[in-house]
mmCIF file of C-alpha atoms in Angstrom:
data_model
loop_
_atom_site.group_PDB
_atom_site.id
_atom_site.type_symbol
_atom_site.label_atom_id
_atom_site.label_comp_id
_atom_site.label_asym_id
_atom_site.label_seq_id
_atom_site.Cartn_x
_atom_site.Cartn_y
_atom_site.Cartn_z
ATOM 1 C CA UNK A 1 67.034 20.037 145.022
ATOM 2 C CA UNK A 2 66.404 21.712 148.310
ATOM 3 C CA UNK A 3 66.581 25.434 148.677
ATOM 4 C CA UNK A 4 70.503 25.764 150.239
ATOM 5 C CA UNK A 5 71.742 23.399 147.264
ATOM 6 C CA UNK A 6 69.473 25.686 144.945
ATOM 7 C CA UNK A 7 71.172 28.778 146.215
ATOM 8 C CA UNK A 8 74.866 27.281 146.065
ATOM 9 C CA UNK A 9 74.340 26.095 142.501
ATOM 10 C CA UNK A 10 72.891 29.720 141.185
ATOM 11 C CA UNK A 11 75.926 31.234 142.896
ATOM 12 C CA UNK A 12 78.090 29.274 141.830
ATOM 13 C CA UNK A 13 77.091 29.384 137.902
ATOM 14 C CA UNK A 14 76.740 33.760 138.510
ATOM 15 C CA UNK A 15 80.147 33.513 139.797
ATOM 16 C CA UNK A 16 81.208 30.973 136.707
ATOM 17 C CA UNK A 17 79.515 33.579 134.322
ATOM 18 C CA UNK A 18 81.323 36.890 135.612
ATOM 19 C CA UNK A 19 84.246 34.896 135.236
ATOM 20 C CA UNK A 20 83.855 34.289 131.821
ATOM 21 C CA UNK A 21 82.750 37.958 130.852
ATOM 22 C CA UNK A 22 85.912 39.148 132.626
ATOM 23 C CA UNK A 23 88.027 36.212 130.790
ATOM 24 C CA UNK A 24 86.008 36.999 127.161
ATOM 25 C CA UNK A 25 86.902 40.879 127.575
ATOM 26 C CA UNK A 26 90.618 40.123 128.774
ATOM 27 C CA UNK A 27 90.839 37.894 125.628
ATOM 28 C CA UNK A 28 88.984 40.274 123.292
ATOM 29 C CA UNK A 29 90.899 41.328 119.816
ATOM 30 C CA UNK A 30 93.151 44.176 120.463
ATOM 31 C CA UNK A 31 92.785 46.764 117.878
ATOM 32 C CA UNK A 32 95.772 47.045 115.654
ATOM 33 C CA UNK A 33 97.588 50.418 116.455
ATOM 34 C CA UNK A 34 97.307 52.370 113.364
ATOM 35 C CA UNK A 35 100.975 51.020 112.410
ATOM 36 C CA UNK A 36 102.872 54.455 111.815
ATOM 37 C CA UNK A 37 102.673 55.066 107.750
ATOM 38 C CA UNK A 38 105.627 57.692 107.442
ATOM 39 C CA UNK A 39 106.645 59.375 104.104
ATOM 40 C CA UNK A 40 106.890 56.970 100.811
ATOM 41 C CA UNK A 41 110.343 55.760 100.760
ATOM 42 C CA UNK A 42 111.650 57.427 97.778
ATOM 43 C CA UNK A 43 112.945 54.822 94.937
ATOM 44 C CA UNK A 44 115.816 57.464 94.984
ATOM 45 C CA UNK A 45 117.155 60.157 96.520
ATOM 46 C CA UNK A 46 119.761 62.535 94.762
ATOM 47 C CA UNK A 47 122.224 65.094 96.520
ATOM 48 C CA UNK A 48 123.731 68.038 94.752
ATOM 49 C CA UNK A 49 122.074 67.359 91.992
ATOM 50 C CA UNK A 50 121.290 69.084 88.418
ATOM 51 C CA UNK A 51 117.724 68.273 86.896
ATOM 52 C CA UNK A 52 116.431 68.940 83.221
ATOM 53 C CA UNK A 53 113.086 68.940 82.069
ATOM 54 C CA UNK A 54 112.181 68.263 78.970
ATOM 55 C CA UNK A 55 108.829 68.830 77.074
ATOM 56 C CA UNK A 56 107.392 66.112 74.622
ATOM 57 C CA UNK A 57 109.620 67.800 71.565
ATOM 58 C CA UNK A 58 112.329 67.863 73.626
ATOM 59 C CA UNK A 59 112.566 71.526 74.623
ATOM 60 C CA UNK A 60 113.602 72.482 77.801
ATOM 61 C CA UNK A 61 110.860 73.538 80.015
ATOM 62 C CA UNK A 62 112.954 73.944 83.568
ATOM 63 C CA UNK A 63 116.079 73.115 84.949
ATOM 64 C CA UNK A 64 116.738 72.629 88.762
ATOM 65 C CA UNK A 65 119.453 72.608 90.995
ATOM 66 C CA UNK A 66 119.614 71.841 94.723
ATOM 67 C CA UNK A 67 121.056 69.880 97.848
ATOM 68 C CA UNK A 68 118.392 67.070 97.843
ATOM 69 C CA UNK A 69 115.566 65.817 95.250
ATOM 70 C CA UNK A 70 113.241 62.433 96.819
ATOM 71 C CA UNK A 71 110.771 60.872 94.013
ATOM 72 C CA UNK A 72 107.850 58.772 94.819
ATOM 73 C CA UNK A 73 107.712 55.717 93.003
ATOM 74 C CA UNK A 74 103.738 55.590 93.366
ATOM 75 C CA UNK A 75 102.762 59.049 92.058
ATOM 76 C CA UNK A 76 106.194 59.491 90.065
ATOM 77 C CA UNK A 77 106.498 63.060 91.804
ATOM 78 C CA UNK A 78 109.354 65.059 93.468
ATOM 79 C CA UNK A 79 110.108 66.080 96.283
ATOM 80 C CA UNK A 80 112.932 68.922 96.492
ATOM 81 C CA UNK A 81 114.882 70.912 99.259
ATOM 82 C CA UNK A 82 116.069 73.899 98.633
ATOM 83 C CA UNK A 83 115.741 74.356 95.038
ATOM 84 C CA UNK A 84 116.803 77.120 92.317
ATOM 85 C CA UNK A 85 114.733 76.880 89.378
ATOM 86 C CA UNK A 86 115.335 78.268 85.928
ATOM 87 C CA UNK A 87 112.468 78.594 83.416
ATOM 88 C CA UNK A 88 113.692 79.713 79.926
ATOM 89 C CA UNK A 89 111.566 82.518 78.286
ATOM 90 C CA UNK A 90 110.601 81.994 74.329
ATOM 91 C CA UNK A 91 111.486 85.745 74.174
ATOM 92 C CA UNK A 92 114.926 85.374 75.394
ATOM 93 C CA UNK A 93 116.369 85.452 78.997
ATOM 94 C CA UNK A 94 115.075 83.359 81.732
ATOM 95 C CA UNK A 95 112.809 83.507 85.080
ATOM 96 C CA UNK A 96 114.556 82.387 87.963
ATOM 97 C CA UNK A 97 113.203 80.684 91.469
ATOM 98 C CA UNK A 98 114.219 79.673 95.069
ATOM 99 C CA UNK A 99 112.221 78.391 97.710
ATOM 100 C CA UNK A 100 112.820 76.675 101.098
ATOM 101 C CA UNK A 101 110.186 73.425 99.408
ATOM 102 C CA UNK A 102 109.009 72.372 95.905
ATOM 103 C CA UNK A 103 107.017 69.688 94.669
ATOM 104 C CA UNK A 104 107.207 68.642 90.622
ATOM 105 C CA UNK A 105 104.431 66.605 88.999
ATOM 106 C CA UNK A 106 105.388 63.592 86.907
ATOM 107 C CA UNK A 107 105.056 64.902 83.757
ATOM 108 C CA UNK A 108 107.025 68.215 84.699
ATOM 109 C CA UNK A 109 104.074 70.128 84.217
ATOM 110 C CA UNK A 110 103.350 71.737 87.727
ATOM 111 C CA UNK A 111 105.593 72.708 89.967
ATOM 112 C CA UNK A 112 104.618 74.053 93.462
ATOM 113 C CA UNK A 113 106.886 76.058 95.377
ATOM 114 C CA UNK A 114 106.460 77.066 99.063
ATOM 115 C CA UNK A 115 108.368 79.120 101.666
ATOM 116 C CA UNK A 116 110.383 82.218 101.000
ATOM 117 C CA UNK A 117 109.543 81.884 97.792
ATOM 118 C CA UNK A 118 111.093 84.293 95.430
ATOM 119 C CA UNK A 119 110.957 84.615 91.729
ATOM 120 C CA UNK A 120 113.408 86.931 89.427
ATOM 121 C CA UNK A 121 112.123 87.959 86.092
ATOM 122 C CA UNK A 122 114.443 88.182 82.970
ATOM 123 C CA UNK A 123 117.229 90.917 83.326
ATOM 124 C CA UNK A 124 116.394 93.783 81.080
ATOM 125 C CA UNK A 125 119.112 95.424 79.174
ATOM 126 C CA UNK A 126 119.736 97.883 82.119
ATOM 127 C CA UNK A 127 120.159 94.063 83.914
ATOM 128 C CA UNK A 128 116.662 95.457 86.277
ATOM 129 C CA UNK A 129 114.402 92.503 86.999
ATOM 130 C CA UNK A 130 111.310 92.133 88.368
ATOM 131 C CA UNK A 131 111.394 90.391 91.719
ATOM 132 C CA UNK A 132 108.282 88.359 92.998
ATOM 133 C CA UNK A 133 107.712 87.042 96.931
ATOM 134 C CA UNK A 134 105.516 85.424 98.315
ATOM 135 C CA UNK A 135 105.042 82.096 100.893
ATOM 136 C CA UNK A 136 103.553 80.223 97.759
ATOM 137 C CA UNK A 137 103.235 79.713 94.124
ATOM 138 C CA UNK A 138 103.108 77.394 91.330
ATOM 139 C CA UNK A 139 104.217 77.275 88.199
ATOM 140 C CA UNK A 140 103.120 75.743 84.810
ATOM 141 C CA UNK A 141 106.172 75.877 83.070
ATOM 142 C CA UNK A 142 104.443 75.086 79.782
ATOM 143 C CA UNK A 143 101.637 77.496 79.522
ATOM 144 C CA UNK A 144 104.388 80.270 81.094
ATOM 145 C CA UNK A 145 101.774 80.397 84.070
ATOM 146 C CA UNK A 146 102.390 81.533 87.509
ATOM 147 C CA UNK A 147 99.659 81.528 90.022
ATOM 148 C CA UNK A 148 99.742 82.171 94.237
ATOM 149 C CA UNK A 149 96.141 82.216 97.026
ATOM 150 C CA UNK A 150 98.064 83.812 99.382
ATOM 151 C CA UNK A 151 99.836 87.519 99.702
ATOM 152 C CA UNK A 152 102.433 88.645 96.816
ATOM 153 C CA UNK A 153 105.418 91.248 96.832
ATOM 154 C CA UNK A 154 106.368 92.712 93.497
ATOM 155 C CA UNK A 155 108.991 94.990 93.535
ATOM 156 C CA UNK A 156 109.647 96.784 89.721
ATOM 157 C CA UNK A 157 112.248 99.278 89.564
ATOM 158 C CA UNK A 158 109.900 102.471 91.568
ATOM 159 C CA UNK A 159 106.972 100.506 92.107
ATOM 160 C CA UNK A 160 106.137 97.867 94.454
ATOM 161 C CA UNK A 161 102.580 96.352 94.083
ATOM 162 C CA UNK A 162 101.208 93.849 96.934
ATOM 163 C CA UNK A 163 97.708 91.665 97.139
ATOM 164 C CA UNK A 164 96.676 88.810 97.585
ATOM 165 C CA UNK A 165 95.837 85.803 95.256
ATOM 166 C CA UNK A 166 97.787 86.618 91.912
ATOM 167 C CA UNK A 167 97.594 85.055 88.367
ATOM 168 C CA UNK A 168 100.726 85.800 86.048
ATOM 169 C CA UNK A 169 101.738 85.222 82.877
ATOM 170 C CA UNK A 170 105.643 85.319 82.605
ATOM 171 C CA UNK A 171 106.102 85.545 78.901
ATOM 172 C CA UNK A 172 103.913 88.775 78.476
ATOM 173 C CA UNK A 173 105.075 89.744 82.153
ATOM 174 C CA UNK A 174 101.060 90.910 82.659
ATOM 175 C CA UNK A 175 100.414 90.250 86.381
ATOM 176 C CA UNK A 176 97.113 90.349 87.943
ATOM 177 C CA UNK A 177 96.723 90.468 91.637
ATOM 178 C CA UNK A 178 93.428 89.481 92.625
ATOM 179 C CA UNK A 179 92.688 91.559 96.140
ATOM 180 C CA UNK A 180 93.529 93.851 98.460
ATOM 181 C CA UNK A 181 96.299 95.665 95.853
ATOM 182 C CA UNK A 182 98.115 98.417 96.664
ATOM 183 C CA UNK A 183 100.597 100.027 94.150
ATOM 184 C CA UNK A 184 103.632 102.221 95.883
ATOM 185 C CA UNK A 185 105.741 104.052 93.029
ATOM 186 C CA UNK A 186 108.564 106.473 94.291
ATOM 187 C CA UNK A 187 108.634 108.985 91.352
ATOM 188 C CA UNK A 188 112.233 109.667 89.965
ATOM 189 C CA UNK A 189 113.966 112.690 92.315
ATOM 190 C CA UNK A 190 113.662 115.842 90.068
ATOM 191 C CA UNK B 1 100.887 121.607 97.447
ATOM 192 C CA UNK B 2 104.083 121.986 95.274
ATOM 193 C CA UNK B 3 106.199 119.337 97.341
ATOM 194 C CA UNK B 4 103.384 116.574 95.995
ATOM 195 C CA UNK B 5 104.943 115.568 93.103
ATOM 196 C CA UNK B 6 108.338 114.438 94.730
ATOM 197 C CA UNK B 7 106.075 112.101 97.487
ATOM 198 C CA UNK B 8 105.320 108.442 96.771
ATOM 199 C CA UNK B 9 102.505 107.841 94.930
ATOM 200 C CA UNK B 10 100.046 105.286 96.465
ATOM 201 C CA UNK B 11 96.898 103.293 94.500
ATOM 202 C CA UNK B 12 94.797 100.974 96.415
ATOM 203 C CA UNK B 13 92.690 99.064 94.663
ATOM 204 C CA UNK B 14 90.055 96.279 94.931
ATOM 205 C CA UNK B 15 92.181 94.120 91.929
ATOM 206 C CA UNK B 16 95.617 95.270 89.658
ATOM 207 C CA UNK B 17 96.168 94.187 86.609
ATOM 208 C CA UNK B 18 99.583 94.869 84.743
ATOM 209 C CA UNK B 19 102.082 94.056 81.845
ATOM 210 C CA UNK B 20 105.177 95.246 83.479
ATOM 211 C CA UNK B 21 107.241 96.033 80.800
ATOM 212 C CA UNK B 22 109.166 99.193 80.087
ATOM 213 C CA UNK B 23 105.967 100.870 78.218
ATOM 214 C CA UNK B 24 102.670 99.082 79.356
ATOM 215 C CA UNK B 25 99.589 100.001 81.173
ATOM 216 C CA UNK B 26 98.400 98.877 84.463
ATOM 217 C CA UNK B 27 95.054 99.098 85.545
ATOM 218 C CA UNK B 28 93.277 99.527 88.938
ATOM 219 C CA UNK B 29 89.570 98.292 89.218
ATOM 220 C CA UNK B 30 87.461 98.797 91.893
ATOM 221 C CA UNK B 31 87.378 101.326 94.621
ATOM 222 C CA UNK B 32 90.776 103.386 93.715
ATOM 223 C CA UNK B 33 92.578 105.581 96.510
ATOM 224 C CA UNK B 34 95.672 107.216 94.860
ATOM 225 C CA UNK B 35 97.309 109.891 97.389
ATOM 226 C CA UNK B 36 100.132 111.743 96.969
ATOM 227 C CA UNK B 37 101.504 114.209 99.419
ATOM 228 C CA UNK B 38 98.309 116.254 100.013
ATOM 229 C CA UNK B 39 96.909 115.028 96.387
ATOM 230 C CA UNK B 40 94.145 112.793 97.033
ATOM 231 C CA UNK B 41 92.070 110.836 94.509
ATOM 232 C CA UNK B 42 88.830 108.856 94.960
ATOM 233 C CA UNK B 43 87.151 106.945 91.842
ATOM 234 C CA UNK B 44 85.839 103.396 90.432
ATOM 235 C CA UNK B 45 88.809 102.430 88.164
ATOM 236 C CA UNK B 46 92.140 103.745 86.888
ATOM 237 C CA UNK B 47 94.458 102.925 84.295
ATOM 238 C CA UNK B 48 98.150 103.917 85.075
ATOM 239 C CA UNK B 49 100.452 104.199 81.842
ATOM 240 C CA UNK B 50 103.923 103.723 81.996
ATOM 241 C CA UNK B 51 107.073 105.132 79.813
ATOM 242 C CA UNK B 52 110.881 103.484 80.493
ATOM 243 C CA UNK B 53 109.355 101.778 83.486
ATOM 244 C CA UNK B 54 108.269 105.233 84.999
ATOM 245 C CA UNK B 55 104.385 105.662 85.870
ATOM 246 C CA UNK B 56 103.521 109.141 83.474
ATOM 247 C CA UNK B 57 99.697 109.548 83.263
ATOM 248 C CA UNK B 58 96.973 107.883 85.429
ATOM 249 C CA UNK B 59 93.675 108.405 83.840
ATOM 250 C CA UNK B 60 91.265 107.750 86.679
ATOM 251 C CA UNK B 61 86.750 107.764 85.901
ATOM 252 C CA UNK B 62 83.950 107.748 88.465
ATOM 253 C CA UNK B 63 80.656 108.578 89.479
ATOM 254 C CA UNK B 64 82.235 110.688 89.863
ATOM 255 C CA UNK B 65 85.951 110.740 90.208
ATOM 256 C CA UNK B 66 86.978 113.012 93.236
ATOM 257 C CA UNK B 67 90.393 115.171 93.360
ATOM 258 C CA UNK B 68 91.199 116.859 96.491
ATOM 259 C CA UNK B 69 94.426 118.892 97.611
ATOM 260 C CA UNK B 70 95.754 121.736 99.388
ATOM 261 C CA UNK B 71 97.727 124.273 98.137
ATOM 262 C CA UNK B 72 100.977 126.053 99.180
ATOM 263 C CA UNK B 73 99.211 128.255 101.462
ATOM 264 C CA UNK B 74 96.883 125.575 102.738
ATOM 265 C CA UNK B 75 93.528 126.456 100.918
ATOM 266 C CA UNK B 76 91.844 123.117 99.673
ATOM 267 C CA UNK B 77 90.732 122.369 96.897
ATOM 268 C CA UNK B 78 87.961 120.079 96.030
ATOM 269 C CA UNK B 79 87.047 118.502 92.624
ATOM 270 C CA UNK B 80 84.464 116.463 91.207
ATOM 271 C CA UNK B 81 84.608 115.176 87.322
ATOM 272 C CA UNK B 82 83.743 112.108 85.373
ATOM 273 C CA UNK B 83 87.547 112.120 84.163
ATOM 274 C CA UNK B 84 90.735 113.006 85.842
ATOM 275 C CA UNK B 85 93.538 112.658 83.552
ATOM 276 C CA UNK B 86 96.599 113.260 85.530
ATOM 277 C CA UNK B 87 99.964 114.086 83.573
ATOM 278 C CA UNK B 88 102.712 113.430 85.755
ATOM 279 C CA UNK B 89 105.515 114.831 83.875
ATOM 280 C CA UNK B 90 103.352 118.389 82.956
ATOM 281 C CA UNK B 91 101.982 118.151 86.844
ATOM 282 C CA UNK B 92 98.146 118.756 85.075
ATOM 283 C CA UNK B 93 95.143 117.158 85.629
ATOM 284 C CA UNK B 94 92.707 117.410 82.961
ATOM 285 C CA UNK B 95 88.979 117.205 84.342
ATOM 286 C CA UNK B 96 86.180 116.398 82.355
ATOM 287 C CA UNK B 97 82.523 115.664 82.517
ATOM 288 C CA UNK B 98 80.318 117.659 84.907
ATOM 289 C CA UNK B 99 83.224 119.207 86.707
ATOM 290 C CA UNK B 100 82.781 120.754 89.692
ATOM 291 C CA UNK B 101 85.488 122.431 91.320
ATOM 292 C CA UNK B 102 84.981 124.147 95.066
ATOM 293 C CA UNK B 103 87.912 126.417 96.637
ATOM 294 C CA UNK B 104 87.697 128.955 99.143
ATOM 295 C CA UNK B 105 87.743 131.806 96.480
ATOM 296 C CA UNK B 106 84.846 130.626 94.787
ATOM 297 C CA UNK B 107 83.113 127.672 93.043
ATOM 298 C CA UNK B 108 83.310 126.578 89.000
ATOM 299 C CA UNK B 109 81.078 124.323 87.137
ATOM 300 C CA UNK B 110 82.064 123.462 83.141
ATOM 301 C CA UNK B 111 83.060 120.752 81.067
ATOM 302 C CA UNK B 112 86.982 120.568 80.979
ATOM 303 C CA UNK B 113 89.119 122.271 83.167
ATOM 304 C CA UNK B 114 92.842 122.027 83.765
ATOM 305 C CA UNK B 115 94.063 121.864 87.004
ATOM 306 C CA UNK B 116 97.853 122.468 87.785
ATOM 307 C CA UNK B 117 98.711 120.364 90.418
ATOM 308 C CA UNK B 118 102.104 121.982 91.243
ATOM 309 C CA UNK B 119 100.421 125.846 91.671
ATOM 310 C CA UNK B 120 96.483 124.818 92.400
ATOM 311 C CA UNK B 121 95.943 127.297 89.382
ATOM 312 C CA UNK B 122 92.728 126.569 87.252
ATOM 313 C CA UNK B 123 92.380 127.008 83.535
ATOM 314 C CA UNK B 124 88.879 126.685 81.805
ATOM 315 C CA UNK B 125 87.078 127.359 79.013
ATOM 316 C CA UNK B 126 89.568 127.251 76.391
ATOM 317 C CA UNK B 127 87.384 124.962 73.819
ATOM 318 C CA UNK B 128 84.220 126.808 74.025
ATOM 319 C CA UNK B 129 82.673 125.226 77.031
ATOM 320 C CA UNK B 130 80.601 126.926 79.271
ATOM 321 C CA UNK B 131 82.083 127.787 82.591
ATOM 322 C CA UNK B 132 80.311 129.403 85.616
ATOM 323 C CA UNK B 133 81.523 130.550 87.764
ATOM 324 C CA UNK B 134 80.651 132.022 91.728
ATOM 325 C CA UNK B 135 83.228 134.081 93.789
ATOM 326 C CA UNK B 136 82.337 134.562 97.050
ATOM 327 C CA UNK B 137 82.008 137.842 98.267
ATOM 328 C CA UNK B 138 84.678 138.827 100.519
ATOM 329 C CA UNK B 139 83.117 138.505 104.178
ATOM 330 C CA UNK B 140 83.305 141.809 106.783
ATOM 331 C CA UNK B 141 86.792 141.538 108.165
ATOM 332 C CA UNK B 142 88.339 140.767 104.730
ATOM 333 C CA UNK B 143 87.432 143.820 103.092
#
C-alpha cells in the first residue's frame, strides 16, 4: 500500500475510533437518580383521635390525644402531631404532656417528645404542680422514667431549677439535672 | 445586710439532685455558689432541706466552706468553716470546723460559732470551745 493510501486508511480508522468513543460514552448507562424515598406511607393515619396504652396485664400505661397519629407498618411505630399525653401515677394523680412532635415505640414503651415540650406533675392538694420544659424528652412510661440531653426548666412553687441533661423519676418526683444547675427560690414575703 | 433574707436565693451548682415533694432534700454537688442579697457562699457540696415546699436550712461543707456578707453599715464580713449550716427561718448560720471569721473589728478563730445573718452579730464559745480572739487596735484618727 503506498504511503498516501497508508495515510488515508490510518485517518480514516482514528476518525472511525473517536467516533466510537464519543458514540460508547453517549450510550453509556445513566446512573439511576436516587429515586426520591419520602416518609413510609403510614398503613393508617388517624385524626382527632384518642389512644390507650396498655401494658402486658392490661394496665394503662398512657393515654394520648391529638389532631393526627401516622404508624409505620415496618417498625410498628407512631408518629404524632400535636399530642397531650397522660401518664397515670401508682400513687394517685397523673403527669401530664404536650409537645409540638412525639414518636411512640411499638410496644408503648418509649415515647420521645420534642418541641415546646412541657410536662405537668400531679396536682397536689393545694392543686400546685410541678411544671417541666424543655425542647426534648422521653419517657418510659413503665419504669416512671423521664430523661432529656438538652437544657430543662423546672418551675416548683418558689423555686425554679435549670441545667442541662436531666434524669427523673416521676413516681418519687426525685429529679436530677446533670450540668450547669442553677436553683432560683424566691423566699415567702415576710 | 438585714434586707438579705427577703432577696432570691441563688445555688449554682456543677449537678442537682432533688425529690421535690413538700418535705424532701435537694442536694447541690460540685462547685456551689449560693448568694443572697449581699450573703455570699462558696463550698464543694450542699444539701438544701425543704418544709411545705419552702427551702428552710441549707447545710453547705468545704475545704473549706466560705461565707461572706456585709452588714447594715457596710463592714464585711468574711468566714471560713468546714460547715455552714444556714437556718433560714432563725436567719443563723452555724459554723463549724476550723472557723475563721475576719471583720474589720477584729479576727476569731474556734470551733462553732453562730453567725446571725440578719444583725452580722457573732456568738461563740457557748459549748466549751476555745475561741481567740484579736481586736485590732483602734488606728490614730479613730481614737
Amino acid at each position: 500500500m503506498n504511503p498516501t493510501a497508508r495515510r488515508i486508511a490510518t485517518g480514516v480508522l482514528m476518525a472511525l475510533a473517536v467516533v466510537t468513543g464519543i458514540a460508547a460514552w453517549l450510550l453509556r448507562p445513566q446512573p439511576v437518580d436516587d429515586a426520591f424515598i419520602g416518609p413510609m406511607r403510614s398503613d393508617y393515619t388517624l385524626g382527632n383521635y384518642s389512644l390507650v396504652a396498655l401494658d402486658e396485664t392490661g394496665k394503662e400505661q398512657f393515654s394520648v390525644t391529638g389532631p393526627q397519629l401516622d404508624r409505620d407498618p415496618l417498625t410498628e411505630t407512631f408518629t404524632l402531631d400535636k399530642p397531650f399525653f397522660s401518664f397515670p401515677q401508682s400513687a394517685g394523680g397523673e403527669w401530664e404532656a404536650r409537645s409540638e412532635d412525639a414518636w411512640i415505640s411499638a410496644d408503648g414503651g418509649e415515647v420521645r417528645l420534642t418541641r415546646d415540650v412541657e410536662v405537668l406533675g400531679a396536682a397536689r392538694p393545694d392543686r400546685s404542680r410541678m411544671r417541666i420544659e424543655s425542647e426534648q424528652m422521653t419517657v418510659f412510661p413503665r419504669d416512671d422514667l423521664a430523661t432529656s440531653e438538652t437544657l430543662v426548666t423546672i418551675t416548683d412553687r418558689g423555686s425554679t431549677m435549670t441545667g442541662r441533661g436531666m434524669r427523673a423519676d416521676l413516681a418519687a418526683r426525685r429529679v436530677n439535672l446533670l450540668a450547669q444547675t442553677r436553683t432560683r427560690y424566691v423566699p415567702p414575703r415576710r | 445586710r438585714s434586707s438579705d433574707r427577703e432577696q432570691d436565693m441563688i445555688i449554682d451548682a456543677a449537678s442537682t439532685e432533688g425529690e421535690l415533694t413538700d418535705n424532701g432534700t435537694v442536694t447541690f454537688s460540685g462547685d456551689v455558689r449560693m448568694d443572697q442579697g449581699t450573703l455570699r457562699v462558696r463550698a464543694d457540696d450542699a444539701v438544701g432541706t425543704l418544709r411545705d415546699g419552702e427551702i428552710v436550712r441549707v447545710v453547705l461543707t468545704g475545704a473549706p466552706a466560705r461565707l461572706q456578707q456585709e452588714d447594715d453599715q457596710g463592714q464585711p464580713m468574711d468566714a471560713r468553716a468546714a460547715r455552714i449550716d444556714y437556718d433560714l427561718a432563725t436567719d443563723t448560720a452555724v459554723l463549724t470546723g476550723d472557723v475563721e471569721i475576719e471583720q474589720p473589728r477584729g479576727n476569731l478563730r474556734g470551733e462553732r460559732v453562730v453567725y446571725d445573718i440578719a444583725t452580722g452579730r457573732v456568738r461563740a464559745g457557748q459549748e466549751g470551745g476555745r475561741v481567740r480572739m484579736v481586736i485590732q487596735p483602734k488606728s490614730g484618727q479613730d481614737s
